[in-house]
Coordinates of C-alpha atoms (C1' of nucleotides) in Angstrom, one line a residue:
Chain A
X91 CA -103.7 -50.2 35.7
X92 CA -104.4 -48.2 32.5
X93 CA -103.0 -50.4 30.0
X94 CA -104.2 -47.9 26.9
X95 CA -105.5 -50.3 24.1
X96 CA -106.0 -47.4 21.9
X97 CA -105.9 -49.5 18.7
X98 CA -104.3 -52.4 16.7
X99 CA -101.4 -50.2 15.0
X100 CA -99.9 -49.3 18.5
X101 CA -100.5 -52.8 19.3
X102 CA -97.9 -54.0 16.7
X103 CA -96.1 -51.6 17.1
X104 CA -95.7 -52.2 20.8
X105 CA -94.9 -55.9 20.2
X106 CA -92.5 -55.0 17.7
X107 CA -90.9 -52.6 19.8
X108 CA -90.1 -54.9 22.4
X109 CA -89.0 -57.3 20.0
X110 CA -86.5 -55.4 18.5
X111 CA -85.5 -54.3 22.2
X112 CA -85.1 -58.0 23.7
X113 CA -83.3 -58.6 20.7
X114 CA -85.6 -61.5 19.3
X115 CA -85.3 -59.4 16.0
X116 CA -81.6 -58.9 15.2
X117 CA -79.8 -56.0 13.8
X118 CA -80.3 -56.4 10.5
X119 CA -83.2 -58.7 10.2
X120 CA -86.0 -57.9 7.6
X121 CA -89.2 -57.1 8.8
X122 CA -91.6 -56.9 5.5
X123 CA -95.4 -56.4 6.2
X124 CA -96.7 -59.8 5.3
X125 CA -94.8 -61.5 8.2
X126 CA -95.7 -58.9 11.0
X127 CA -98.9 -59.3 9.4
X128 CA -99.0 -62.8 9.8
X129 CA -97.5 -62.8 13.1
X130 CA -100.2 -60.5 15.2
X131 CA -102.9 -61.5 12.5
X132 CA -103.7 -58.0 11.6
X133 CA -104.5 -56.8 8.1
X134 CA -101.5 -55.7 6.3
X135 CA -102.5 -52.8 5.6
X136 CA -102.1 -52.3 10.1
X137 CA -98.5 -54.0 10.2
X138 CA -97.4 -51.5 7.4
X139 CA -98.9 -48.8 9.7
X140 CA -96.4 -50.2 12.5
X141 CA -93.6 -50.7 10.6
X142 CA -94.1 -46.8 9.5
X143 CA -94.1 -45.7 13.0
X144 CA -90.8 -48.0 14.0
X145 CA -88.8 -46.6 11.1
X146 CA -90.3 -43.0 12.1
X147 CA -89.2 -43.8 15.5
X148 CA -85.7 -44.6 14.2
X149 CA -86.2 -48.1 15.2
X150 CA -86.4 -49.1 11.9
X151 CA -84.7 -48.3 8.2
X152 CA -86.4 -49.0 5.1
X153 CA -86.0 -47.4 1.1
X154 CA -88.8 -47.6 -0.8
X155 CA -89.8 -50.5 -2.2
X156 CA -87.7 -52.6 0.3
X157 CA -88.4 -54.2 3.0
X158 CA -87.8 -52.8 6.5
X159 CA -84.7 -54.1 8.5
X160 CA -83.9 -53.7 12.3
X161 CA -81.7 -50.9 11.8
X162 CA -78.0 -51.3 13.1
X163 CA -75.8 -49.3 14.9
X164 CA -72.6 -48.9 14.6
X165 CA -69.6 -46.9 16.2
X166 CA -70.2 -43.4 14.4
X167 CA -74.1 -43.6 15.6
X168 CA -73.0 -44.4 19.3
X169 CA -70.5 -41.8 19.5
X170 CA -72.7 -39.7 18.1
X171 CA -76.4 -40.7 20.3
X172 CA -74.1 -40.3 23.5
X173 CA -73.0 -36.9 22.3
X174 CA -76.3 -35.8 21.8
X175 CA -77.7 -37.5 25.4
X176 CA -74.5 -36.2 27.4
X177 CA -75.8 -32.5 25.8
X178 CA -79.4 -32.6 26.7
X179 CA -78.7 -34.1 30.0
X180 CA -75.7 -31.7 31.2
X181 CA -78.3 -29.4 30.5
X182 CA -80.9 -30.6 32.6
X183 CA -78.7 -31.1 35.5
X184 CA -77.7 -27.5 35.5
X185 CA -80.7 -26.7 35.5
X186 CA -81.8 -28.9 38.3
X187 CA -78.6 -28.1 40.2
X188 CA -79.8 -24.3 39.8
X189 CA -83.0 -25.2 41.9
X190 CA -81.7 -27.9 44.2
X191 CA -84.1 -29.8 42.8
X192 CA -84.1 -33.7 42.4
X193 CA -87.6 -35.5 41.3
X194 CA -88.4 -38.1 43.5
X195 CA -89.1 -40.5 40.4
X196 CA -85.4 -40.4 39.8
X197 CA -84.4 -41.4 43.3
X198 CA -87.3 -44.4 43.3
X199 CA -85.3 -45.4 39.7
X200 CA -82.2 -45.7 41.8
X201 CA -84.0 -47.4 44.5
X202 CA -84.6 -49.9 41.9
X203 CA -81.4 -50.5 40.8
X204 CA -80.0 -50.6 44.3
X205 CA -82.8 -54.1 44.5
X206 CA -80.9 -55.7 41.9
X207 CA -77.1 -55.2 43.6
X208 CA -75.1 -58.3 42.9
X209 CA -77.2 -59.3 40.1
X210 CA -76.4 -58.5 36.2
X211 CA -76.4 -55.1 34.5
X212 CA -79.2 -56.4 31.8
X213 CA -81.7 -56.8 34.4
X214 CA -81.3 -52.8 35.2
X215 CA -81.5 -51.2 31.6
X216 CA -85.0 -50.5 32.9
X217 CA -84.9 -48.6 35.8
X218 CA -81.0 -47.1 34.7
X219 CA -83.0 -45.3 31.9
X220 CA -85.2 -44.4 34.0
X221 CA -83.3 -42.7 35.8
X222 CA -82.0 -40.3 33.2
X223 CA -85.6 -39.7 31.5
X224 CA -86.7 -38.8 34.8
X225 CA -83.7 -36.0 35.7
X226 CA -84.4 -34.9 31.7
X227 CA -88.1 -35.2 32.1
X228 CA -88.3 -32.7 35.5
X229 CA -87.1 -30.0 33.7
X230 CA -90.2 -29.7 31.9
X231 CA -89.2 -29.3 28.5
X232 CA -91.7 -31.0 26.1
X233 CA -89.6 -30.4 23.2
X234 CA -86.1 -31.8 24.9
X235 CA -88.1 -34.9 26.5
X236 CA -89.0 -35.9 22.9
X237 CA -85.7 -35.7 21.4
X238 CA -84.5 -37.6 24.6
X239 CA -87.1 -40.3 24.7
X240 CA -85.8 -40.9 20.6
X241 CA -82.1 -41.1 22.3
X242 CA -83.7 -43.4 24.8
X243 CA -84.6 -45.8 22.3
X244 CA -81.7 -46.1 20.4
X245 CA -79.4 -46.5 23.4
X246 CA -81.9 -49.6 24.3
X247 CA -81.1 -50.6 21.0
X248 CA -77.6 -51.0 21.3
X249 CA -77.9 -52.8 24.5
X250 CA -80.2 -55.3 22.2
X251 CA -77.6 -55.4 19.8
X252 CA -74.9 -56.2 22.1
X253 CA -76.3 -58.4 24.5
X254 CA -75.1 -57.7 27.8
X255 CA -71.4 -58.2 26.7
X256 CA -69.0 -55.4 28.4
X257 CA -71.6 -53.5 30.7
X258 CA -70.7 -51.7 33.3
X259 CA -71.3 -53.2 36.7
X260 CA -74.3 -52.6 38.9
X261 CA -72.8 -51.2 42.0
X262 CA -70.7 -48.7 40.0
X263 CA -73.9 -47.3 37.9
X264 CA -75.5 -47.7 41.3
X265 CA -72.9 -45.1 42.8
X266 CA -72.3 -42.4 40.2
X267 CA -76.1 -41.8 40.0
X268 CA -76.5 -41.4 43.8
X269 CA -73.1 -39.0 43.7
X270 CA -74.9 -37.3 40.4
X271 CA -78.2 -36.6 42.8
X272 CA -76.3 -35.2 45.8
X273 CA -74.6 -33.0 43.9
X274 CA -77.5 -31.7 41.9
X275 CA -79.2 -31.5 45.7
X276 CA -76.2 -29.4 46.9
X277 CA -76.8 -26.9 43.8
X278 CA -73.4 -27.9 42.1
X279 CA -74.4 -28.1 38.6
X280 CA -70.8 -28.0 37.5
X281 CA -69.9 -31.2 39.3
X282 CA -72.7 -33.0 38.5
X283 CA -72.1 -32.3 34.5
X284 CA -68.6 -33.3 35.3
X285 CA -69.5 -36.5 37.0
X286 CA -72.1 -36.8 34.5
X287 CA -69.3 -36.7 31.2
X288 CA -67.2 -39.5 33.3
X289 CA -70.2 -41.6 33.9
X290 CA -71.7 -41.1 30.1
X291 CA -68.1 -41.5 28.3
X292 CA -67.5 -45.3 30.1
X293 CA -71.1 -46.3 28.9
X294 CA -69.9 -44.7 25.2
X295 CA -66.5 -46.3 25.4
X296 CA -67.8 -50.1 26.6
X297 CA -71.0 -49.3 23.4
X298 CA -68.3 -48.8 21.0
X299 CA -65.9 -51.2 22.0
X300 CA -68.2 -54.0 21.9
X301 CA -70.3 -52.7 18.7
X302 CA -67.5 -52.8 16.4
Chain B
X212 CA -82.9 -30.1 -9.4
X213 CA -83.8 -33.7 -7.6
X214 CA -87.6 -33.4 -6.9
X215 CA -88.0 -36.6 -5.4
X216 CA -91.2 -38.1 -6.0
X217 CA -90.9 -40.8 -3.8
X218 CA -94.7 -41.2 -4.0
X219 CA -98.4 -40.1 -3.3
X220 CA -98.1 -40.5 0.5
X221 CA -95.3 -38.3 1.0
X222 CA -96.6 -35.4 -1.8
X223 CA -99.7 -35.1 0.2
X224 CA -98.3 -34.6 3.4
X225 CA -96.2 -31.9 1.6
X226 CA -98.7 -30.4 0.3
X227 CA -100.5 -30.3 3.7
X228 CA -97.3 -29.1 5.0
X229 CA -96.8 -26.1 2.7
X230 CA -101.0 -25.2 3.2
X231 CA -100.0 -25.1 7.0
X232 CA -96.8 -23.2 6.9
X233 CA -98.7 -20.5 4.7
X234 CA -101.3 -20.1 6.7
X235 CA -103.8 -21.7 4.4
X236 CA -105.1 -24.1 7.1
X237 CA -105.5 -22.1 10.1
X238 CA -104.7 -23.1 13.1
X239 CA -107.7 -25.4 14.8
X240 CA -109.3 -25.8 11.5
X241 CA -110.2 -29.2 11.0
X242 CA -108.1 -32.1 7.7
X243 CA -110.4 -34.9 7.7
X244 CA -109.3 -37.9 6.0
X245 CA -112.0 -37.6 3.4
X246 CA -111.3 -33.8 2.6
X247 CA -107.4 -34.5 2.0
X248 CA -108.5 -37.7 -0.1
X249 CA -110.7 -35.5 -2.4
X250 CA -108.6 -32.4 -2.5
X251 CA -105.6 -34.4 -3.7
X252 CA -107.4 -37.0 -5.0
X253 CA -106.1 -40.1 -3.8
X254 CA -107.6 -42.8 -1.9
X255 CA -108.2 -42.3 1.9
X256 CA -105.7 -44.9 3.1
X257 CA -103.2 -42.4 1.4
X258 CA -104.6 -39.4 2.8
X259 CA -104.9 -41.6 6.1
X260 CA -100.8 -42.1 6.4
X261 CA -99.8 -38.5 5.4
X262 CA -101.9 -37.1 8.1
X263 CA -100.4 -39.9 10.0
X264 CA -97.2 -38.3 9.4
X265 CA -97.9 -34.9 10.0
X266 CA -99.0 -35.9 13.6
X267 CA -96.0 -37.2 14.1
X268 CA -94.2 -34.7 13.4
X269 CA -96.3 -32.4 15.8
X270 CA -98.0 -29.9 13.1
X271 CA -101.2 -31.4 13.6
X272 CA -102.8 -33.2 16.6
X273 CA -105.4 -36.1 17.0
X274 CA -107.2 -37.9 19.3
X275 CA -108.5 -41.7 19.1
X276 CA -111.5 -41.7 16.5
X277 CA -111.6 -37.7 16.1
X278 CA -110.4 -35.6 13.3
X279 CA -107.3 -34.3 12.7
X280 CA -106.8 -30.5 13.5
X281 CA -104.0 -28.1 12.7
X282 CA -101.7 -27.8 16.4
X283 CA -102.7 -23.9 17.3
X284 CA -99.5 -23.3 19.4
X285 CA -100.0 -21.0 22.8
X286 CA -97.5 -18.9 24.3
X287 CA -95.7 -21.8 26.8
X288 CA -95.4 -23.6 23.6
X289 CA -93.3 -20.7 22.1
X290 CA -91.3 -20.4 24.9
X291 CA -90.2 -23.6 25.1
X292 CA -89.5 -24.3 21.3
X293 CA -87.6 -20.9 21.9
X294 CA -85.8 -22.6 24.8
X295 CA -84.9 -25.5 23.4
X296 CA -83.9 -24.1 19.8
X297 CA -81.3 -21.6 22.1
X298 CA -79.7 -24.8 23.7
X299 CA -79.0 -26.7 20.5
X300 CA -77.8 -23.8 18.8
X301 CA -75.4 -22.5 21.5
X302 CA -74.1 -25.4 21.6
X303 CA -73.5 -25.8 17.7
X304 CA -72.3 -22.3 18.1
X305 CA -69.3 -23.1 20.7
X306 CA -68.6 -26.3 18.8
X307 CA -68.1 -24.3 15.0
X308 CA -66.3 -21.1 17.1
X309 CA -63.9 -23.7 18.4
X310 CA -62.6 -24.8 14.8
X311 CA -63.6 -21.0 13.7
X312 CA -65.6 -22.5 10.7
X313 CA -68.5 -21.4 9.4
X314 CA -70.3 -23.7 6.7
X315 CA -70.6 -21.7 3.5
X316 CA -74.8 -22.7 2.8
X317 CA -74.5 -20.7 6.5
X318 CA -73.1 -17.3 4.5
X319 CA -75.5 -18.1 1.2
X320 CA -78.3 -18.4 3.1
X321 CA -77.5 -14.7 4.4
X322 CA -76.6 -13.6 1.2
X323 CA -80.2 -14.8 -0.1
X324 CA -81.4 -12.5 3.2
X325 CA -79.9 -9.8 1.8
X326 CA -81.4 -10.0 -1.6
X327 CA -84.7 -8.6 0.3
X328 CA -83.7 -6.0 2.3
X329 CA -86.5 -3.0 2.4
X330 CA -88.9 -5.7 1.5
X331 CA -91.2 -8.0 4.3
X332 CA -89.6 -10.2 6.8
X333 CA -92.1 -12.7 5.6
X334 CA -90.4 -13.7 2.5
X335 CA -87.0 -14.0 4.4
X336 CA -88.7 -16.8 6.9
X337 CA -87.0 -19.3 4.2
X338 CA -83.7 -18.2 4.3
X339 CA -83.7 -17.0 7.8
X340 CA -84.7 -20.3 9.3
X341 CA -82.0 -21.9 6.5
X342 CA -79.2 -19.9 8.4
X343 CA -79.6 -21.5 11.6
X344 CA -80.7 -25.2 10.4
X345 CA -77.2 -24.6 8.3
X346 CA -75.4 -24.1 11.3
X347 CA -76.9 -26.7 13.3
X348 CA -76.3 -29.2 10.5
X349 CA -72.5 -28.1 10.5
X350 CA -71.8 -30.0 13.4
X351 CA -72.3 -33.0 12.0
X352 CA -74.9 -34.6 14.6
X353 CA -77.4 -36.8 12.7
X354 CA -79.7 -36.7 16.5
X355 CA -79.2 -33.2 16.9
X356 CA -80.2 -32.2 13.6
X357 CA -83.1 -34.4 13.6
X358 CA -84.5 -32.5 16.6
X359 CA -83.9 -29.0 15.7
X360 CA -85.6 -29.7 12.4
X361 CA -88.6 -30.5 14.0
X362 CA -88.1 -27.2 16.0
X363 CA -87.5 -25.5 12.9
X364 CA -91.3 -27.4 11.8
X365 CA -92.6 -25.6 14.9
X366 CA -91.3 -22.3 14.4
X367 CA -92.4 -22.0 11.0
X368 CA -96.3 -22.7 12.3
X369 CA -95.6 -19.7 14.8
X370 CA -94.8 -17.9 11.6
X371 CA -97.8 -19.1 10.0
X372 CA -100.2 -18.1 13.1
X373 CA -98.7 -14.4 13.5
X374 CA -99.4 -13.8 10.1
X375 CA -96.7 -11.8 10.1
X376 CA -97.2 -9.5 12.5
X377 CA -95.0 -7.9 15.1
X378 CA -91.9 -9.6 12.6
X379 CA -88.4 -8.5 13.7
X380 CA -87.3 -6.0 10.5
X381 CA -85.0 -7.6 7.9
X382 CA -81.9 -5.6 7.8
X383 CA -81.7 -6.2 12.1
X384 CA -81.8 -10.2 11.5
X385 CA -79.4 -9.9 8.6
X386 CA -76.9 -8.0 10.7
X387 CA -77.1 -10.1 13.9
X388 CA -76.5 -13.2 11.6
X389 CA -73.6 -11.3 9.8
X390 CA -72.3 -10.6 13.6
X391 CA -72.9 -14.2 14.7
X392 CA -70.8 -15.0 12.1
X393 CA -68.1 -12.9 12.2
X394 CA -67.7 -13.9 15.6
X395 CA -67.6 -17.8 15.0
X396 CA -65.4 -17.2 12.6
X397 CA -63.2 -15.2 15.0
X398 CA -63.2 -18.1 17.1
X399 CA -65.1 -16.2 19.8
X400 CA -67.7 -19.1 20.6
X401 CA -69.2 -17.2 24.0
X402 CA -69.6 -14.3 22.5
X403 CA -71.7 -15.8 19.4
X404 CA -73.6 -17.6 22.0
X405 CA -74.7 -14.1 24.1
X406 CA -75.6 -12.7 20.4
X407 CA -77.2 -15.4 19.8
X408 CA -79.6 -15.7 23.1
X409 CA -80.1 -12.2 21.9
X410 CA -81.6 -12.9 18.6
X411 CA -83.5 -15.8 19.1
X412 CA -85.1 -13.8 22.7
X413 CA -85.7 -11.2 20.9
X414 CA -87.5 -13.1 18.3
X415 CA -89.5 -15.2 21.0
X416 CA -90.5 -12.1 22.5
X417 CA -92.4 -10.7 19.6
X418 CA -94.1 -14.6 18.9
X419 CA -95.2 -14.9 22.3
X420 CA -96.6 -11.0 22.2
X421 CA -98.4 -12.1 19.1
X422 CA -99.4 -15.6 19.7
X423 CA -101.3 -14.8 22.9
Chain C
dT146 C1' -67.4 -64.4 -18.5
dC147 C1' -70.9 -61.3 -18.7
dA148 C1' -75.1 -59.0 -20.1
dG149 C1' -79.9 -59.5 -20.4
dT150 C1' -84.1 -61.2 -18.9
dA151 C1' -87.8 -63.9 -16.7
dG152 C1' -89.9 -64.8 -12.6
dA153 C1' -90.7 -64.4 -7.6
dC154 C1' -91.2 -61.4 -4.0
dT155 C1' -92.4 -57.1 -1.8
dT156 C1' -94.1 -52.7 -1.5
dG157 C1' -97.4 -48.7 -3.0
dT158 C1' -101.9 -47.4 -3.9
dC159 C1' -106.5 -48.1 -4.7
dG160 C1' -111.5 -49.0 -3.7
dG161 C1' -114.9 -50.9 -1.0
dA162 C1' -116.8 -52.6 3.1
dC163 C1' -118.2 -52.7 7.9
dA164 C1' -117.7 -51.9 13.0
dA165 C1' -116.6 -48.7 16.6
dT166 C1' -116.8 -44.2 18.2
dC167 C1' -117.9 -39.4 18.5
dT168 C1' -121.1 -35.3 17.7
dG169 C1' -125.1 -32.8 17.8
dC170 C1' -130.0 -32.4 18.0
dG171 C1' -134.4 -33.4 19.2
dA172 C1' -137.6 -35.9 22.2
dA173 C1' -139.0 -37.7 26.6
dG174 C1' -139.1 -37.0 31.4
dG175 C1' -138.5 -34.6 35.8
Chain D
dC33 C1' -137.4 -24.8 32.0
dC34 C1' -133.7 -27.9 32.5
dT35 C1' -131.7 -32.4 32.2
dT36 C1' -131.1 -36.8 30.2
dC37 C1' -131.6 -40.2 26.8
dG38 C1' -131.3 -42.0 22.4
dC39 C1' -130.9 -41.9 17.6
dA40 C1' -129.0 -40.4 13.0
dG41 C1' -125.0 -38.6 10.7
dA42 C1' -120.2 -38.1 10.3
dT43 C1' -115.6 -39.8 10.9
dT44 C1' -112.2 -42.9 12.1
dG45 C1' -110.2 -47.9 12.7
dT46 C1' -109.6 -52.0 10.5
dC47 C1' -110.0 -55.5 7.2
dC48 C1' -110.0 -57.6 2.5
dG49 C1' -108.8 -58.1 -2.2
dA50 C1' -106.7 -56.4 -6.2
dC51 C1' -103.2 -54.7 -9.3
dA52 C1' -99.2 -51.8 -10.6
dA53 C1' -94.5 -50.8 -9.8
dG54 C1' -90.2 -51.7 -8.2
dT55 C1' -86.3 -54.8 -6.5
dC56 C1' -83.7 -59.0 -6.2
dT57 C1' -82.2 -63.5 -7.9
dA58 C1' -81.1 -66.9 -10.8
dC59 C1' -80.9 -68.6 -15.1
dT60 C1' -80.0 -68.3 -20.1
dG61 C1' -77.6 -67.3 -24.1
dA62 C1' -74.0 -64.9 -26.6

DNA sequence: TCAGTAGACTTGTCGGACAATCTGCGAAGG
DNA sequence: CCTTCGCAGATTGTCCGACAAGTCTACTGA
């Protein structure tokens, strides 16, 4: 199943990652090389090579000389990481509206979701993600799918930070995706950026609210 | 003047930077570890993590246990940094043209343009690409500017691998940017945008004529 | 009370070492 | 003659230990 074990570092870095993202790490908590070090009994000289790549990521902050902290989010950089996602992804859905076109990936994400009806909103941060990459990621754009995946990662960061406290329901996620993909399948861009802002703006507002 | 030396890491990836912007490490050419750790003499670790960085931010690629080699960019990659670049600046175009403000580093930077009129559009490449980052940066979107930066990173590579070839002629760029301008200022944020897609299509044109 | 300082802690950089991996060339074999 | 194998050289990946440099804390003394 292709699990890439293309070195230590990304190892780490990978652990690390999830750490931060299941919220084992807290906003705020330092992260200085001896103890990642320790942790995944690497050299130090590999956990600083981690830690680099997290705070290049975004993931984490550091100033020289200081150790690195889980970086935390606050109002201002919610307001402005769903500004920045509802951008790139009106974008894409024009786009995709233009051509009729819905990727199949995107649909199987909302399939997913739909298995998890009735249960709690933290269990489908996975496949609700998903779903966006995959409607950003059909349009081909290298370039916009990086700057995505970044937004990606901080979003999953909030949800770490805020712990499954004021999410939106599953059914309701659940139903503005599959309204989103039939009206990108009828060719009406316009509605589905529309529907899009609504959907994007209640995730913002429920961030916010329960980030501050 | 604030040169920040935060350290040996960071001046040899600027250093490698500037040799790849000006076209002193041509595209495909090989940076070993070793040759950056003698050239600037500092130990290979060092050398190690500024190439590090450079991959990361896309000017040079690597593969597992391989050396490092400049990124030579092909036309699809033009096009799509040209894509992307219009969508992030149209839409910091509409948002300044809605306030009808336009920063004043925007207006410098086109003053500094048209310090070299008559002369080669090579030497405006800095002031030029100063212009639009300004603009971008205007908007106030930490994400957004982080991704067009790395655009601008891109561009400047193109620049690097034309060798100045095929360059659209100083005083044209000076007076689109003067009519961009005018028109944000007049409030007039689609028809900044239509100059705009103008500019930049014009510009991506002549790259991708050049590149391939 | 407050400034200054000593010490602990952490990062930044270095140099060396060795294993793992890739490359290219030449030899062995069909 | 062509293919394949293997080996030597080059390069990266990782580790270790060391020390300088910078930051933070807590204590001391005026």
């Amino acid at each position: 199943m292709a699990i890439q074990v293309t070195g230590v570092v990304d190892a780490v870095a990978n652990e690390l990652r999830a750490a931060v993202f299941d919220g084992e790490l807290a906003p705020g908590s330092l992260v200085t090389e001896a103890w990642a070090a320790e942790r995944f009994e690497v050299a130090r000289s590999s956990a600083k090579a981690a830690i680099e790549k997290l705070v290049a990521e975004g993931l984490l902050q550091r100033t020289p000389h200081r150790s690195a902290r889980v970086r935390p989010l606050d109002e201002a950089s919610v307001r402005d990481i769903y500004r920045t996602r509802r951008r790139i992804e009106a974008e894409a859905l024009r786009e995709l509206a233009a051509e009729r076109r819905v990727p199949s990936a995107a649909r199987e994400a909302n399939d997913e979701i739909a298995r998890h009806l009735g249960g709690s909103s933290i269990d489908i941060v996975d496949p609700d993600m998903r779903f966006h990459t995959e409607m950003v990621d059909a349009i081909g754009s290298e370039r916009t799918s990086r700057a995505y995946h970044a937004l990606v990662a901080e979003v999953r960061m909030c949800m770490a930070q805020v712990q499954g406290r004021r999410l939106i329901p599953v059914d309701q996620i659940l139903d503005e995706h599959r309204r989103i993909v039939e009206l990108v399948a009828a060719g009406d861009g316009e509605g589905a950026v529309a529907l899009l802002a609504e959907h994007l703006g209640r995730a913002e507002e429920r961030l916010a609210a329960a980030i501050s």
